[in-house]
């Protein structure tokens, strides 16, 4: 980064992806949260899982999920959407035991692993 970008974190997706070890997820986090640039949607494990549960995508590959999401989420919401999905995944829509009974999206959700009740 020092040699290629003068010690500055780059501000474009193309430049970010030229950094060894930086893929789209990292690039979207840095550009979105660091610079406020909506270059795409962060797709981590939470965003992947919830997007599938809410039928926003049929894909499992993060790049393809992102391609599906950017078609249906307005660009001015891309940065916030990622944060909201990640928070939702941590708070309620966990991988193994989602707390569907407490979820505001319950009536919209047809996930096969939806749970009718929380564990006792
Ligand atoms: S209803 Fe359950 S599975 Fe569906 S989004 Fe809410 S917490 Fe996740």
Short mmCIF file of C-alpha atoms and ligand atoms in Angstrom, two decimals:
data_model
loop_
_atom_site.label_atom_id
_atom_site.label_comp_id
_atom_site.label_asym_id
_atom_site.label_seq_id
_atom_site.Cartn_x
_atom_site.Cartn_y
_atom_site.Cartn_z
CA UNK A 1 0.00 0.00 0.00
CA UNK A 2 2.89 2.33 0.76
CA UNK A 3 4.54 1.60 -2.59
CA UNK A 4 1.42 1.48 -4.73
CA UNK A 5 -0.78 4.08 -3.09
CA UNK A 6 1.57 6.39 -1.22
CA UNK A 7 0.49 5.01 2.15
CA UNK A 8 -3.16 5.95 1.56
CA UNK A 9 -6.01 3.47 1.55
CA UNK A 10 -7.34 3.61 -2.02
CA UNK A 11 -10.84 4.88 -2.77
CA UNK A 12 -11.87 2.74 -5.74
CA UNK A 13 -12.96 -0.87 -5.96
CA UNK A 14 -10.44 -1.55 -8.72
CA UNK A 15 -7.55 -0.29 -6.61
CA UNK A 16 -8.78 -2.08 -3.50
CA UNK A 17 -8.96 -5.38 -5.36
CA UNK A 18 -5.35 -4.98 -6.47
CA UNK A 19 -4.24 -5.27 -2.82
CA UNK A 20 -3.26 -8.86 -1.96
CA UNK A 21 -5.83 -10.44 0.33
CA UNK A 22 -8.49 -7.80 -0.26
CA UNK A 23 -11.64 -9.18 -1.90
CA UNK A 24 -14.97 -7.48 -2.54
CA UNK A 25 -16.20 -7.89 1.04
CA UNK A 26 -13.22 -6.08 2.51
CA UNK A 27 -13.26 -3.49 -0.25
CA UNK A 28 -16.95 -2.76 0.31
CA UNK A 29 -16.43 -2.42 4.07
CA UNK A 30 -13.52 -0.02 3.66
CA UNK A 31 -15.09 2.04 0.88
CA UNK A 32 -18.54 2.12 2.46
CA UNK A 33 -17.84 2.48 6.15
CA UNK A 34 -14.47 4.17 5.84
CA UNK A 35 -15.19 6.60 3.01
CA UNK A 36 -18.97 6.57 2.63
CA UNK A 37 -18.64 5.34 -0.96
CA UNK A 38 -21.42 2.95 -1.97
CA UNK A 39 -19.43 0.70 -4.27
CA UNK A 40 -21.43 -2.43 -3.55
CA UNK A 41 -23.01 -4.40 -0.71
CA UNK A 42 -20.94 -6.20 1.91
CA UNK A 43 -21.78 -9.91 1.74
CA UNK A 44 -20.54 -11.75 4.78
CA UNK A 45 -21.97 -14.89 6.37
CA UNK A 46 -24.91 -12.98 7.92
CA UNK A 47 -25.85 -11.16 4.72
CA UNK A 48 -25.58 -14.43 2.77
CA UNK A 49 -27.77 -16.36 5.17
CA UNK A 50 -30.47 -13.73 5.61
CA UNK A 51 -30.61 -12.92 1.90
CA UNK A 52 -31.28 -16.58 1.22
CA UNK A 53 -33.84 -16.87 4.03
CA UNK A 54 -35.71 -13.80 2.81
CA UNK A 55 -35.59 -15.01 -0.80
CA UNK A 56 -33.55 -12.04 -1.96
CA UNK A 57 -31.23 -14.47 -3.74
CA UNK A 58 -31.04 -18.10 -4.75
CA UNK A 59 -27.27 -17.97 -4.96
CA UNK A 60 -24.69 -19.12 -2.42
CA UNK A 61 -21.61 -17.48 -3.93
CA UNK A 62 -21.02 -14.08 -2.25
CA UNK A 63 -20.21 -12.31 -5.52
CA UNK A 64 -23.43 -13.56 -7.10
CA UNK A 65 -25.42 -12.69 -3.99
CA UNK A 66 -24.05 -9.16 -4.15
CA UNK A 67 -25.03 -8.95 -7.83
CA UNK A 68 -28.57 -9.97 -6.91
CA UNK A 69 -28.79 -7.52 -4.00
CA UNK A 70 -27.54 -4.47 -5.88
CA UNK A 71 -30.35 -5.00 -8.41
CA UNK A 72 -33.08 -4.72 -5.77
CA UNK A 73 -31.62 -2.44 -3.07
CA UNK A 74 -31.38 1.27 -3.99
CA UNK A 75 -27.77 2.40 -4.12
CA UNK A 76 -28.28 5.07 -1.47
CA UNK A 77 -29.12 2.26 0.97
CA UNK A 78 -26.28 -0.15 0.15
CA UNK A 79 -24.04 0.88 3.06
CA UNK A 80 -26.78 0.93 5.67
CA UNK A 81 -28.35 -2.26 4.33
CA UNK A 82 -25.15 -4.20 4.97
CA UNK A 83 -24.97 -2.98 8.57
CA UNK A 84 -28.65 -3.71 9.15
CA UNK A 85 -28.36 -7.25 7.82
CA UNK A 86 -25.26 -7.97 9.88
CA UNK A 87 -26.90 -6.62 13.04
CA UNK A 88 -30.06 -8.62 12.34
CA UNK A 89 -27.97 -11.75 11.88
CA UNK A 90 -26.24 -11.21 15.19
CA UNK A 91 -29.33 -10.20 17.15
CA UNK A 92 -32.14 -12.44 15.87
CA UNK A 93 -31.54 -14.23 12.62
CA UNK A 94 -28.72 -16.43 13.82
CA UNK A 95 -27.58 -19.41 11.79
CA UNK A 96 -28.62 -22.19 14.13
CA UNK A 97 -31.46 -20.83 16.21
CA UNK A 98 -33.11 -17.74 14.73
CA UNK A 99 -35.52 -16.02 17.08
CA UNK A 100 -38.29 -15.75 14.53
CA UNK A 101 -41.00 -15.10 17.09
CA UNK A 102 -39.31 -11.76 17.87
CA UNK A 103 -38.61 -10.84 14.24
CA UNK A 104 -40.45 -7.98 12.51
CA UNK A 105 -39.87 -9.71 9.18
CA UNK A 106 -41.66 -12.86 10.29
CA UNK A 107 -44.75 -12.36 8.14
CA UNK A 108 -42.56 -11.82 5.07
CA UNK A 109 -40.23 -14.72 5.66
CA UNK A 110 -40.70 -18.19 4.23
CA UNK A 111 -37.32 -19.60 5.21
CA UNK A 112 -37.42 -23.38 5.50
CA UNK A 113 -35.46 -23.21 8.75
CA UNK A 114 -37.72 -20.58 10.32
CA UNK A 115 -38.62 -21.44 13.89
CA UNK A 116 -42.10 -21.18 15.36
CA UNK A 117 -40.84 -20.60 18.89
CA UNK A 118 -37.68 -19.69 20.68
CA UNK A 119 -35.96 -22.35 22.70
CA UNK A 120 -37.08 -22.60 26.34
S1 LIG B 1 -38.43 -14.80 10.55
FE1 LIG B 1 -36.66 -15.91 11.41
S2 LIG B 1 -35.52 -16.73 9.64
FE2 LIG B 1 -36.92 -15.13 8.89
S3 LIG B 1 -35.70 -13.24 8.89
FE3 LIG B 1 -36.77 -13.31 10.86
S4 LIG B 1 -35.34 -14.32 12.30
FE4 LIG B 1 -34.62 -14.73 10.18
#
